[in-house]
mmCIF file of C-alpha atoms and ligand atoms in Angstrom:
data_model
loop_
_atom_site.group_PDB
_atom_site.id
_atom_site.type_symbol
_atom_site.label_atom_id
_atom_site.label_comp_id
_atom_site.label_asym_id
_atom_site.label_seq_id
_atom_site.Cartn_x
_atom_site.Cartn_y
_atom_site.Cartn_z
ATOM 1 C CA UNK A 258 -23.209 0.545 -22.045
ATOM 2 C CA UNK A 259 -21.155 1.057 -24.936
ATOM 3 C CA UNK A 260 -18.130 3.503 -24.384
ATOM 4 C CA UNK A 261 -18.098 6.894 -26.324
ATOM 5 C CA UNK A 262 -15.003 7.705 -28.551
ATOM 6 C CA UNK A 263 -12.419 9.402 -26.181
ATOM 7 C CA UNK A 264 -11.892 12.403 -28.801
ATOM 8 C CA UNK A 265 -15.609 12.981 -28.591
ATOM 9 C CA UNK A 266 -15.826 13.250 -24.868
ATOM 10 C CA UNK A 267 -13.384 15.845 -24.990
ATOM 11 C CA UNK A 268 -14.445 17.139 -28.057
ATOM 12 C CA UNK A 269 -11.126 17.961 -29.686
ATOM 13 C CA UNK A 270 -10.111 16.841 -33.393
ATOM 14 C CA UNK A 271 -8.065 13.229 -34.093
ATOM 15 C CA UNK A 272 -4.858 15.396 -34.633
ATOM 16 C CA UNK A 273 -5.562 17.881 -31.335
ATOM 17 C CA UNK A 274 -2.153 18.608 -29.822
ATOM 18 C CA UNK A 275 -0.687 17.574 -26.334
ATOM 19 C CA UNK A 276 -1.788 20.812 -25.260
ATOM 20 C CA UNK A 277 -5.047 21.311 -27.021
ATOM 21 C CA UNK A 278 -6.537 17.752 -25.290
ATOM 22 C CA UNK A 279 -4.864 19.428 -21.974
ATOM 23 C CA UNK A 280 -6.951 22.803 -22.696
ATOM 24 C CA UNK A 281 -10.320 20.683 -23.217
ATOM 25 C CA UNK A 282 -10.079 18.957 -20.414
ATOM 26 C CA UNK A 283 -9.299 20.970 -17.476
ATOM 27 C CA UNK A 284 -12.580 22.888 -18.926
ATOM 28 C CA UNK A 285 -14.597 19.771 -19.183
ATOM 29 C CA UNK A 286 -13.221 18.950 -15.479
ATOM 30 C CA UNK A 287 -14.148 22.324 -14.467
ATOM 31 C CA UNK A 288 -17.689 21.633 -15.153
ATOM 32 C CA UNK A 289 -17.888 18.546 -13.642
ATOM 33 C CA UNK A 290 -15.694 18.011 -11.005
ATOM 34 C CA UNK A 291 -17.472 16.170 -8.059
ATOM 35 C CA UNK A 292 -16.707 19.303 -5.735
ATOM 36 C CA UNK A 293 -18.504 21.629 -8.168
ATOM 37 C CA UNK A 294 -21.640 19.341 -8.672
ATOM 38 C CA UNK A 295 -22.364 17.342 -5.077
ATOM 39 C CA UNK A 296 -24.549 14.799 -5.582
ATOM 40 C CA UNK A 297 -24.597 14.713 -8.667
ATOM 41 C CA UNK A 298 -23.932 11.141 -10.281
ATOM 42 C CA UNK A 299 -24.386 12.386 -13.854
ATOM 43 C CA UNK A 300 -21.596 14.869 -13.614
ATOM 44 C CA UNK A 301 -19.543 12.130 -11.603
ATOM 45 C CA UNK A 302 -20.131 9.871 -14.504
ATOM 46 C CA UNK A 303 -18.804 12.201 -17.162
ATOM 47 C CA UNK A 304 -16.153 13.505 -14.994
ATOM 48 C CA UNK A 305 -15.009 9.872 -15.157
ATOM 49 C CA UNK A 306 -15.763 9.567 -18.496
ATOM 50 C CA UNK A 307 -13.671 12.695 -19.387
ATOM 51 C CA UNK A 308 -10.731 12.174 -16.706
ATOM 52 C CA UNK A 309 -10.458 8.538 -18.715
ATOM 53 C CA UNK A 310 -10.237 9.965 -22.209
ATOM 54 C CA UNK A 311 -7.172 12.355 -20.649
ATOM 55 C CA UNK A 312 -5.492 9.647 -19.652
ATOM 56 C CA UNK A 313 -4.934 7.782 -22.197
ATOM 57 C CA UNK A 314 -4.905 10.254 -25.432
ATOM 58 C CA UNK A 315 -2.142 12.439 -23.219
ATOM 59 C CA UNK A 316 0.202 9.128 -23.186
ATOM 60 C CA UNK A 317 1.690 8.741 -26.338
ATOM 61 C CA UNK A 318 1.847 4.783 -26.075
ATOM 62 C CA UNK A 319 -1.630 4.635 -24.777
ATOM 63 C CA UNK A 320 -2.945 7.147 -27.663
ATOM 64 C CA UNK A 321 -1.699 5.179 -30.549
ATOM 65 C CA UNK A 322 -3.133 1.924 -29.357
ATOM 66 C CA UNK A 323 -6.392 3.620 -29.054
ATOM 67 C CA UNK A 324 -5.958 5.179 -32.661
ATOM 68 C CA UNK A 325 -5.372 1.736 -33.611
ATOM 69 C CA UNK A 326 -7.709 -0.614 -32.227
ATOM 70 C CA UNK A 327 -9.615 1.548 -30.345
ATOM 71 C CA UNK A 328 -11.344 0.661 -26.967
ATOM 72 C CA UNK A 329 -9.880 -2.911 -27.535
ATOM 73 C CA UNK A 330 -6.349 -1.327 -27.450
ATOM 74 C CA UNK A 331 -6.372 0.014 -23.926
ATOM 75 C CA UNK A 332 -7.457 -1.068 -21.114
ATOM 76 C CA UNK A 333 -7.908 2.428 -18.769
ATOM 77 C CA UNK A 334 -8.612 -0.475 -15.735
ATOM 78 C CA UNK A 335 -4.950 -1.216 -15.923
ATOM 79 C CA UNK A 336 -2.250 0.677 -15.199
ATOM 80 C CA UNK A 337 -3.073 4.689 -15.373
ATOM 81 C CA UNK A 338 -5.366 3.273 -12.612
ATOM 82 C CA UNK A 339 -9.708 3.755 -13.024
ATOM 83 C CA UNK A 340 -10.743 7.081 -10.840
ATOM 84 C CA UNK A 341 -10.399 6.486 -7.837
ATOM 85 C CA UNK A 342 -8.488 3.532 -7.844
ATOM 86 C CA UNK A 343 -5.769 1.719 -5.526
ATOM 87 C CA UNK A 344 -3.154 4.480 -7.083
ATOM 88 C CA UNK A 345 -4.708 6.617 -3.959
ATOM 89 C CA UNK A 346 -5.647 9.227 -6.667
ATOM 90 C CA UNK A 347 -8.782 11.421 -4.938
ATOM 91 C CA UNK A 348 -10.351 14.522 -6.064
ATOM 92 C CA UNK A 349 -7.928 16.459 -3.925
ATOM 93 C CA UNK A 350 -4.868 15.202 -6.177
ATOM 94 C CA UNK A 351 -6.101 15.775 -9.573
ATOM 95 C CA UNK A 352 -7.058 19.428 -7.871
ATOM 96 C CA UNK A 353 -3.190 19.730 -7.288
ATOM 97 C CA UNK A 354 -1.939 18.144 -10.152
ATOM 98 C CA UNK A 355 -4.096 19.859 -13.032
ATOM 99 C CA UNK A 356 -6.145 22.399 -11.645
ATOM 100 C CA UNK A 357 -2.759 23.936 -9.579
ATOM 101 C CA UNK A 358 -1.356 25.655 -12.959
ATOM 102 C CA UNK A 359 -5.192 27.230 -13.594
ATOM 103 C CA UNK A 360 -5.207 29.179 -10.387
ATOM 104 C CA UNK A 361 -1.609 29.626 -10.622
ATOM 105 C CA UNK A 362 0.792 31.285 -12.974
ATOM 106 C CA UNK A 363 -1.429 34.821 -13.135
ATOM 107 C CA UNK A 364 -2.772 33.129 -16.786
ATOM 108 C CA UNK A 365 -6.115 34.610 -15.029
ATOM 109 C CA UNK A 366 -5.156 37.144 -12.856
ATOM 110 C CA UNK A 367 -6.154 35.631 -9.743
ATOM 111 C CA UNK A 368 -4.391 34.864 -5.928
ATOM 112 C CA UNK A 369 -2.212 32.072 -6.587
ATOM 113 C CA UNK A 370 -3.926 28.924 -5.029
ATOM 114 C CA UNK A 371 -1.946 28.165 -1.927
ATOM 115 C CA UNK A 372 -0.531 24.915 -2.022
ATOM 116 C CA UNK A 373 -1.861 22.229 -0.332
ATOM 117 C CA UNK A 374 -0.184 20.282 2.770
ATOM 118 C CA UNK A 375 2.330 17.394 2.551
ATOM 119 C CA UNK A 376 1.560 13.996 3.077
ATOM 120 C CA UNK A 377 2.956 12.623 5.458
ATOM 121 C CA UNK A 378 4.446 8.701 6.325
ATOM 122 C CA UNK A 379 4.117 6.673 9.542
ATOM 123 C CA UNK A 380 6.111 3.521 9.996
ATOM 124 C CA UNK A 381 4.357 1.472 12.308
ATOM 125 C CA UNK A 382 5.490 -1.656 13.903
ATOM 126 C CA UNK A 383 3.413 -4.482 15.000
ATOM 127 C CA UNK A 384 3.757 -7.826 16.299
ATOM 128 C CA UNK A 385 2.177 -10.300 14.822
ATOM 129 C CA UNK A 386 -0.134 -10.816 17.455
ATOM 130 C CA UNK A 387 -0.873 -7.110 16.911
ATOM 131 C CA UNK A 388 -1.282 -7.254 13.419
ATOM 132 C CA UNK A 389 -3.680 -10.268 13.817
ATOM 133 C CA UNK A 390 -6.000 -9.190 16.399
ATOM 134 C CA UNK A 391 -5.918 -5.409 15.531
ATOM 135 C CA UNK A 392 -5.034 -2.766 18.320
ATOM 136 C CA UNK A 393 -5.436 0.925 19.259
ATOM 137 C CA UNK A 394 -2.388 3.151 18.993
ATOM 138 C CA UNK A 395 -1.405 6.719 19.969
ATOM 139 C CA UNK A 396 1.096 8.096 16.985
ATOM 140 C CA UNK A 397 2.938 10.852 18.231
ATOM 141 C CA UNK A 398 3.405 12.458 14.769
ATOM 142 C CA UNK A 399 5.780 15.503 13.830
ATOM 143 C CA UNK A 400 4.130 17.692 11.621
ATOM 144 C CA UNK A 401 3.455 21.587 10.282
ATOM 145 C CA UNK A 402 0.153 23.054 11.921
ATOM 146 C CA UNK A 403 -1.968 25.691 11.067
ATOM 147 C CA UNK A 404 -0.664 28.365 13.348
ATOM 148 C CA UNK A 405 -3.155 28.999 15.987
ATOM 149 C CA UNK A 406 -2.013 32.558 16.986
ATOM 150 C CA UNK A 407 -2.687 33.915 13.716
ATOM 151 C CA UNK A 408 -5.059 31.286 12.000
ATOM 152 C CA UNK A 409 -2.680 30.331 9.190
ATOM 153 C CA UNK A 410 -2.517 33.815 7.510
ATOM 154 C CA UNK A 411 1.072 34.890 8.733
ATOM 155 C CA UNK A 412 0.037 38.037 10.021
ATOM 156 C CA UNK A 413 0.192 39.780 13.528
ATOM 157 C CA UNK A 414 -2.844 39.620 15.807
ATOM 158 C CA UNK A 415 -5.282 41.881 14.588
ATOM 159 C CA UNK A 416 -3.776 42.938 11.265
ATOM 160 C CA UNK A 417 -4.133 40.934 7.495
ATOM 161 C CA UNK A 418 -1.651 40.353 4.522
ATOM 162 C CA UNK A 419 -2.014 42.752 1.764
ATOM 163 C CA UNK A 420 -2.341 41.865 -1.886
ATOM 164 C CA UNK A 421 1.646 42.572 -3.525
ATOM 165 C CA UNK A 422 1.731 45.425 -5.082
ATOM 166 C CA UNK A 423 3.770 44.558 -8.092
ATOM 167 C CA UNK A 424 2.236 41.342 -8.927
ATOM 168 C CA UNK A 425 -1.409 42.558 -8.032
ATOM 169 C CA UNK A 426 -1.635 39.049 -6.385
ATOM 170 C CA UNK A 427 -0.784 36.613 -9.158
ATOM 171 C CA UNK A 428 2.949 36.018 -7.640
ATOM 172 C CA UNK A 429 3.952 36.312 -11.489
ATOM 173 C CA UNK A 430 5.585 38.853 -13.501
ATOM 174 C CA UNK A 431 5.877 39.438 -17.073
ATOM 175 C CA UNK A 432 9.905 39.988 -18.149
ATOM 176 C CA UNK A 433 10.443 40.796 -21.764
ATOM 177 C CA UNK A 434 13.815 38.977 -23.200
ATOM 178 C CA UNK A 435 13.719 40.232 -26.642
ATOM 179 C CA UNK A 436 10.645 38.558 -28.215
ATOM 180 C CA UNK A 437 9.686 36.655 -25.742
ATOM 181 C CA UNK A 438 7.124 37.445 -22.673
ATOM 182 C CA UNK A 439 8.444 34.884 -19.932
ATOM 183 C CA UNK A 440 6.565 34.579 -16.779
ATOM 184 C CA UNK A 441 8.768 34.364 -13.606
ATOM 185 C CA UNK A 442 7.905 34.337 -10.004
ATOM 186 C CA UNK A 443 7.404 37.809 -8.277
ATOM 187 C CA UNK A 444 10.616 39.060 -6.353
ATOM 188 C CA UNK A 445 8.763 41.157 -3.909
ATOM 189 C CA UNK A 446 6.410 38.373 -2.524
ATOM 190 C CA UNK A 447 8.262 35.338 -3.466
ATOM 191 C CA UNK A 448 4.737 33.990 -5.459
ATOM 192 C CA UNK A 449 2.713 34.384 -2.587
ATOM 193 C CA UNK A 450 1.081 37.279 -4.175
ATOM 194 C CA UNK A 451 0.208 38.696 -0.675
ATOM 195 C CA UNK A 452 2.762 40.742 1.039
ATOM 196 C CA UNK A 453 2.597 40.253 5.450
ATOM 197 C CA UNK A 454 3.611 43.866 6.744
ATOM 198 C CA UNK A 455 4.224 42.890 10.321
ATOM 199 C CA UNK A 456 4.068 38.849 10.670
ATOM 200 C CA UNK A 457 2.827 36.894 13.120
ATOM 201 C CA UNK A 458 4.990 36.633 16.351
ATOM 202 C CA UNK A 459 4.338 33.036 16.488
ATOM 203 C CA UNK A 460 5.268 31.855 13.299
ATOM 204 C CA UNK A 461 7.266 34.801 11.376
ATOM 205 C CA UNK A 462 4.653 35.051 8.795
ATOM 206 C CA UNK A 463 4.813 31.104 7.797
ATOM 207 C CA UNK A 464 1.422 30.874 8.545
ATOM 208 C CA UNK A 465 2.295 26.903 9.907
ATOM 209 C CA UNK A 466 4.349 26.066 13.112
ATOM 210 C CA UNK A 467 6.475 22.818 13.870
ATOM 211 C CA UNK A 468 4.136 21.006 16.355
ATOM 212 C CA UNK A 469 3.694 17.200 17.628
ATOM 213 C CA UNK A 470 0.585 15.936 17.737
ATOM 214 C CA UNK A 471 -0.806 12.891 19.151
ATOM 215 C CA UNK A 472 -3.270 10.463 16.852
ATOM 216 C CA UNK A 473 -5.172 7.531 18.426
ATOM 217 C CA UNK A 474 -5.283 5.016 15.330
ATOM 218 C CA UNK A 475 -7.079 1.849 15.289
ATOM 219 C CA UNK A 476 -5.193 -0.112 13.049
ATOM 220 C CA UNK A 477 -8.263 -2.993 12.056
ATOM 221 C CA UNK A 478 -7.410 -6.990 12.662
ATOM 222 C CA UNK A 479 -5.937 -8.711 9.769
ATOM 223 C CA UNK A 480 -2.943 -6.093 8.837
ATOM 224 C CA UNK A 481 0.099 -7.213 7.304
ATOM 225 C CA UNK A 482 3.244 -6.097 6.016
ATOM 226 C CA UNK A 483 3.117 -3.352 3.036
ATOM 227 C CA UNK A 484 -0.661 -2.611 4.278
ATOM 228 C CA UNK A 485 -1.412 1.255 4.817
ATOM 229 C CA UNK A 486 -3.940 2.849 6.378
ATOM 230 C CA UNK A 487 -4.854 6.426 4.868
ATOM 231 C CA UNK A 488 -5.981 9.455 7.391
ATOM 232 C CA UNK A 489 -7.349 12.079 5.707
ATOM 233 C CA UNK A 490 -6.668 15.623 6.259
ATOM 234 C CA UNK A 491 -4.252 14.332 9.021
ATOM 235 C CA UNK A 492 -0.696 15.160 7.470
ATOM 236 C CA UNK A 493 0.877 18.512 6.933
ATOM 237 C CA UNK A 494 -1.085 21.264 7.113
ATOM 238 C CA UNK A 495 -1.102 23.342 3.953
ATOM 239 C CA UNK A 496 0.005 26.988 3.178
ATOM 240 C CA UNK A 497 -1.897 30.225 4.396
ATOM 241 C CA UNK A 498 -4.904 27.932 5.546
ATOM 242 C CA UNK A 499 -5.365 25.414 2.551
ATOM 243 C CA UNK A 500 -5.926 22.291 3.463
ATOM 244 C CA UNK A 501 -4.036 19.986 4.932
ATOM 245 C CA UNK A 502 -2.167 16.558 3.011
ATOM 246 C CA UNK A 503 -3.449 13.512 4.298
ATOM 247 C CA UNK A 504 -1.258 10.780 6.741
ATOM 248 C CA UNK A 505 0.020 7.477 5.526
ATOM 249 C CA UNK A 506 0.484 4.885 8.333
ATOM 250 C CA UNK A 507 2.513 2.146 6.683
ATOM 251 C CA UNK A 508 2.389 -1.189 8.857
ATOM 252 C CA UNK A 509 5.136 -3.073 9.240
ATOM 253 C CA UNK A 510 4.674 -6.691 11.046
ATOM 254 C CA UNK A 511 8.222 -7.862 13.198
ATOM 255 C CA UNK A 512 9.484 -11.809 12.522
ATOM 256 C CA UNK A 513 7.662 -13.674 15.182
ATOM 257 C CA UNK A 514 9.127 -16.889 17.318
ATOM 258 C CA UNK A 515 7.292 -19.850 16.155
ATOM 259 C CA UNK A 516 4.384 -18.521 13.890
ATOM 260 C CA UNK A 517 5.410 -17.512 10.151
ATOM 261 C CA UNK A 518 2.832 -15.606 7.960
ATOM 262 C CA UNK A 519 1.864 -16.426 4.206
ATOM 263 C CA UNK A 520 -1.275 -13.933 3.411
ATOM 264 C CA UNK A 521 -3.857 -15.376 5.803
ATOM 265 C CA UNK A 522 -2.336 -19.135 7.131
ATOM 266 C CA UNK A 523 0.123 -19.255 9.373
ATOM 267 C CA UNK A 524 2.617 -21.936 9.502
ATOM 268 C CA UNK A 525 4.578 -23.763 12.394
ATOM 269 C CA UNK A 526 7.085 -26.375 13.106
ATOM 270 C CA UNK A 527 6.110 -29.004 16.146
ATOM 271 C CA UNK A 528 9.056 -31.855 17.440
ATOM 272 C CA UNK A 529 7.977 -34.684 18.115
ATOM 273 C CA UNK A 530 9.756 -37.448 19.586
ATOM 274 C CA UNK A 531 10.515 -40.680 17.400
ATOM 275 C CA UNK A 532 8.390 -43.045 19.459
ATOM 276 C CA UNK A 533 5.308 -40.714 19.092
ATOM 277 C CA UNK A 534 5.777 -40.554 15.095
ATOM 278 C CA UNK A 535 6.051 -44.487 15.246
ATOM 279 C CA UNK A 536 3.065 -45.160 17.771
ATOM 280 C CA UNK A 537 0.828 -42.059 17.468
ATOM 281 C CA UNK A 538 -0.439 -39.916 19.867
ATOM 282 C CA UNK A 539 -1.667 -36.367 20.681
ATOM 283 C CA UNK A 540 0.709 -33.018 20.993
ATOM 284 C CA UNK A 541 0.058 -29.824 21.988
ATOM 285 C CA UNK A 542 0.333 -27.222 19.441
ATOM 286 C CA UNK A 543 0.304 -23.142 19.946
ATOM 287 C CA UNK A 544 -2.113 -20.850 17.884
ATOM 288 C CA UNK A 545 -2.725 -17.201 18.217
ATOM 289 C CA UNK A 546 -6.335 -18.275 21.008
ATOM 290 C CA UNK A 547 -3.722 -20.575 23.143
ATOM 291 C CA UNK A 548 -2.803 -24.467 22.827
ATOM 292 C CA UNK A 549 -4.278 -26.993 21.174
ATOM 293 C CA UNK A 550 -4.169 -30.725 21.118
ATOM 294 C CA UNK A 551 -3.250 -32.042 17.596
ATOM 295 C CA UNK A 552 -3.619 -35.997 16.617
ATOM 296 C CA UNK A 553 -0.652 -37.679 15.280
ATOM 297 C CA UNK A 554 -1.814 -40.949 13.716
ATOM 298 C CA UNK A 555 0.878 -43.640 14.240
ATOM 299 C CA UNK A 556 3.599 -44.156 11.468
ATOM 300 C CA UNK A 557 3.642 -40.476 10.815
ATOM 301 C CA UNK A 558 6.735 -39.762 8.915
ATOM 302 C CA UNK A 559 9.261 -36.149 9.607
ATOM 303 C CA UNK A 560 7.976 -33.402 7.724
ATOM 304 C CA UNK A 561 4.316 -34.617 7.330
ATOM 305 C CA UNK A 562 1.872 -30.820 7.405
ATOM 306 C CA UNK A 563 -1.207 -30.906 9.455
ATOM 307 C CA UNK A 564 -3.653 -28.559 8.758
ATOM 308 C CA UNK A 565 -5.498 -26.961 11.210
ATOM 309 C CA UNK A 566 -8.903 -25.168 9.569
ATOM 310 C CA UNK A 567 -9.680 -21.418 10.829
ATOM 311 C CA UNK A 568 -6.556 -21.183 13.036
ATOM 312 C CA UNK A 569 -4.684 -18.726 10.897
ATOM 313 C CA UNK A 570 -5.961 -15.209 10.337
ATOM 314 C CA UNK A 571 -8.580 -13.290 9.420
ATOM 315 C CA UNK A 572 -8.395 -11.689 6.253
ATOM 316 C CA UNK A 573 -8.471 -7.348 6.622
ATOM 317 C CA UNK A 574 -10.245 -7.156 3.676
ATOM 318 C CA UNK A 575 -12.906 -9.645 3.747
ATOM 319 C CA UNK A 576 -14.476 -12.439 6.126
ATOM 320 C CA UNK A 577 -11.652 -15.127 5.327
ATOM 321 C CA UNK A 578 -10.230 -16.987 7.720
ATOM 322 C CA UNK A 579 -6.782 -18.729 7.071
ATOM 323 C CA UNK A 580 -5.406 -22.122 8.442
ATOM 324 C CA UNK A 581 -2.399 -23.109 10.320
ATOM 325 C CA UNK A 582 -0.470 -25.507 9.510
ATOM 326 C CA UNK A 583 1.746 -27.686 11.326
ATOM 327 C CA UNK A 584 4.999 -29.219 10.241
ATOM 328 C CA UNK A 585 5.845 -32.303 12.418
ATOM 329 C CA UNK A 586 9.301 -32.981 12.782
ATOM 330 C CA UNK A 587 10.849 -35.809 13.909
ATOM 331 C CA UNK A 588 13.567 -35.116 16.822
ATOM 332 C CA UNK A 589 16.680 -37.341 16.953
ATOM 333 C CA UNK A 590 17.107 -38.208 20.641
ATOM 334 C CA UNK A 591 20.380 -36.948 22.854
ATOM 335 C CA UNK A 592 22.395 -37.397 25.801
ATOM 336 C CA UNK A 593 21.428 -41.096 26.059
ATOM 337 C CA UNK A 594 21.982 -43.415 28.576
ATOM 338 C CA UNK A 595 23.866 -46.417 28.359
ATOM 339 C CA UNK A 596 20.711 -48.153 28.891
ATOM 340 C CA UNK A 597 18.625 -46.247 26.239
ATOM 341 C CA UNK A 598 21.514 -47.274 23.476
ATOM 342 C CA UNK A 599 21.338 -50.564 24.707
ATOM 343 C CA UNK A 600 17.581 -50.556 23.789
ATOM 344 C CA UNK A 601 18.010 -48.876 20.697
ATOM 345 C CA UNK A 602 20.413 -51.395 19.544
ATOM 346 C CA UNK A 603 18.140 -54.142 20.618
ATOM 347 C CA UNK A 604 15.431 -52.229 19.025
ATOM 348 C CA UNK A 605 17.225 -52.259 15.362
ATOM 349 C CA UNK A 606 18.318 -55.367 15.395
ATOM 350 C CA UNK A 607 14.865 -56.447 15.598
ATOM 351 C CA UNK A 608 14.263 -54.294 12.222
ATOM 352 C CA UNK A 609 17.105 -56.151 10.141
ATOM 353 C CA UNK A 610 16.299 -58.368 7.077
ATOM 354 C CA UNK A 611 13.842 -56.526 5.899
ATOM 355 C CA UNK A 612 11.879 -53.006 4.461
ATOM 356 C CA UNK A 613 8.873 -53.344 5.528
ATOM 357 C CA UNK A 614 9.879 -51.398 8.173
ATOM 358 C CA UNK A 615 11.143 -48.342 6.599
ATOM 359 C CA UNK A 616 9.085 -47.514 3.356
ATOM 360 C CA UNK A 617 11.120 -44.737 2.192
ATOM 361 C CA UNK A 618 14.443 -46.539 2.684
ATOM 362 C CA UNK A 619 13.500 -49.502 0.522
ATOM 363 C CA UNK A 620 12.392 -47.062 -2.383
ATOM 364 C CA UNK A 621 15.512 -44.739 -1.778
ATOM 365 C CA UNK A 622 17.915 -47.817 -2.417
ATOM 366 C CA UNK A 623 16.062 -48.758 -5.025
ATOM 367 C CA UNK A 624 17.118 -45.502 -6.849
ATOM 368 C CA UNK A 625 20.500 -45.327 -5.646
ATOM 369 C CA UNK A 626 21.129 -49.280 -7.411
ATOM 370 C CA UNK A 627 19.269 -47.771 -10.852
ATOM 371 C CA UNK A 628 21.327 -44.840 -10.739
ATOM 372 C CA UNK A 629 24.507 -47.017 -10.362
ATOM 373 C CA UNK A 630 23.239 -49.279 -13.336
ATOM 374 C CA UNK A 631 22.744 -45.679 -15.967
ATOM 375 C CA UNK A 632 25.956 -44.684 -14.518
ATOM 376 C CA UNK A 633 27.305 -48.242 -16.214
ATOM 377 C CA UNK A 634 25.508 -48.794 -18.948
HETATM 378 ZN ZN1 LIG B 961 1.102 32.723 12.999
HETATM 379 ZN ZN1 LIG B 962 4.087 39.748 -5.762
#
């Protein structure tokens, strides 16, 4: 499907102002805003449409590129972020950010809107084992609650806030400075545009109270660092009964002792002794399910990776499973016995007189002479 022209879907001239695109579409929004037409996957469509065409003729940048070369010039996928993209913006957000100054201000006379709860953060720290296998946890998370002695409307038991007198409810006033009108918030109700005669005992009229509260979060297998799990409606509660911001739990996975993470493999280091490198044999390596037995092929050299398939970790966000892999390295041997250095002196003069013992040695001396012979030349 072809895109329409973004000046059409908001239906405002090629020259409309800043303020004029701003005007057409918090009507257009108005009429099709997902909470005003459930269900409804034609209005979701044009509210998409029309949220799209905001964003990019209200940034200047954006605007000219699309003046220029049209659709081609911008890419609404990128950046600004689609609807409902990974920028966590939800219908409740563009209600605060664009639809707040509508209900606000007095422009139409109404209550003010009241505003909507913080959200709120959780650092949350895992082990890796944790992180890996997913686990069940009980947040005990500090917060503003709707006050349950008066419901969240600030007043005593039994009586109800009363609309301000001199704002009529819009928490605005007008004040005249010579020509100009300038709208300023009301200094009898402080903008709530409701005035609480005798407030609540519980909260003095706040209409929220300072409360703990305990979550039980499953945090799912396959978390990792940066990774944030989103609880709606779970975060501050908002003013005078609006509802409440939503809770952020932001994972954070501690350094583990032998395991090191890299998206979905995990990586290890293994010693092995020098005779096992030279002769081969079979070493028990750790994963996350408990030990297992890894084959080391004779003349394995320090450093060599092993990969073991499906051992690492399964992916959060889809069925992949990551690998671990295993760095062998080679262990000098210490505290010997006379007897051992004995051997081991035996042992390497059996090795003199020749490379075909040590295959890296005989190349690495071969550099070292023909960097001696460009150093000369
Ligand atoms: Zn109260
Ligand atoms: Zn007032």
């Amino acid at each position: 499907m072809s895109k329409r022209d973004y000046y059409e879907v908001l239906d405002v001239a090629r020259d409309a102002s800043e303020r004029d695109i701003k005007k057409a579409y918090k009507r257009l929004a108005m009429k099709y805003h997902p909470d005003r037409n459930p269900g409804d996957k034609e209005a979701e469509a044009k509210f998409k449409e029309v949220k799209e065409a905001y964003e990019i003729l209200t940034d200047a940048d954006k605007r000219a590129a699309y003046d220029q070369f049209g659709h081609a010039g911008v890419d609404p996928s990128r950046g600004a972020g689609g609807f409902g993209g990974g920028n966590g913006a939800d219908f409740s957000d563009i209600f605060g950010d664009v639809f707040g100054d509508i209900f606000g201000g007095g422009r139409r006379g109404g209550h003010r809107q009241p505003a909507r709860g913080s959200d709120l953060r959780y650092n949350l720290e895992l082990s890796l084992e944790e992180a890996v296998r997913g686990v069940n946890r009980e947040l005990r998370i500090p917060t503003l609650a709707t006050c349950d002695l008066c419901g969240g409307s600030g007043a005593k038991k039994g009586t109800s806030a009363t609309t301000c007198g001199t704002c009529h409810g819009s928490g605005q006033v007008q004040m005249r400075q010579g020509f100009f009108a300038v709208q300023q918030t009301c200094p009898t109700c402080h903008g709530r545009g409701k005035i609480i005669k005798e407030p609540c005992s519980k909260c003095h009229g706040d209409g929220r109270m300072e409360k703990s509260k305990t979550l039980s979060v499953k945090i799912p297998a396959g978390v990792d660092t940066g990774d944030r799990i989103r609880l709606a409606g779970e975060g501050e509660a908002g003013e005078f009964g609006a509802p409440a911001g939503d809770l952020y739990v932001q994972v954070t996975v501690r350094e583990h002792p032998i395991f090191v993470r890299d998206g979905n493999n995990l990586y290890c280091e293994v010693p092995i002794s020098f005779a096992k490198a030279a002769l081969g044999g079979e070493v028990e390596v750790p994963t996350l399910e408990g030990k297992v037995s890894l084959k080391i092929p004779p003349e394995t050299q320090t450093g060599r990776m092993f990969r073991l398939r499906g051992k690492g970790v399964k992916s959060v966000r889809s069925h992949a499973v990551g690998d671990l892999l295993c760095k062998v390295v080679m262990e000098t041997p210490v505290n010997l016995s006379e007897r051992q250095k004995e051997l081991l002196r035996e042992f390497e003069d059996t090795l003199s007189g020749g490379g075909k013992h040590s295959p890296k040695a005989e190349g690495w001396f071969d550099g070292v002479k023909k960097f001696f012979q460009d150093l000369n030349s």
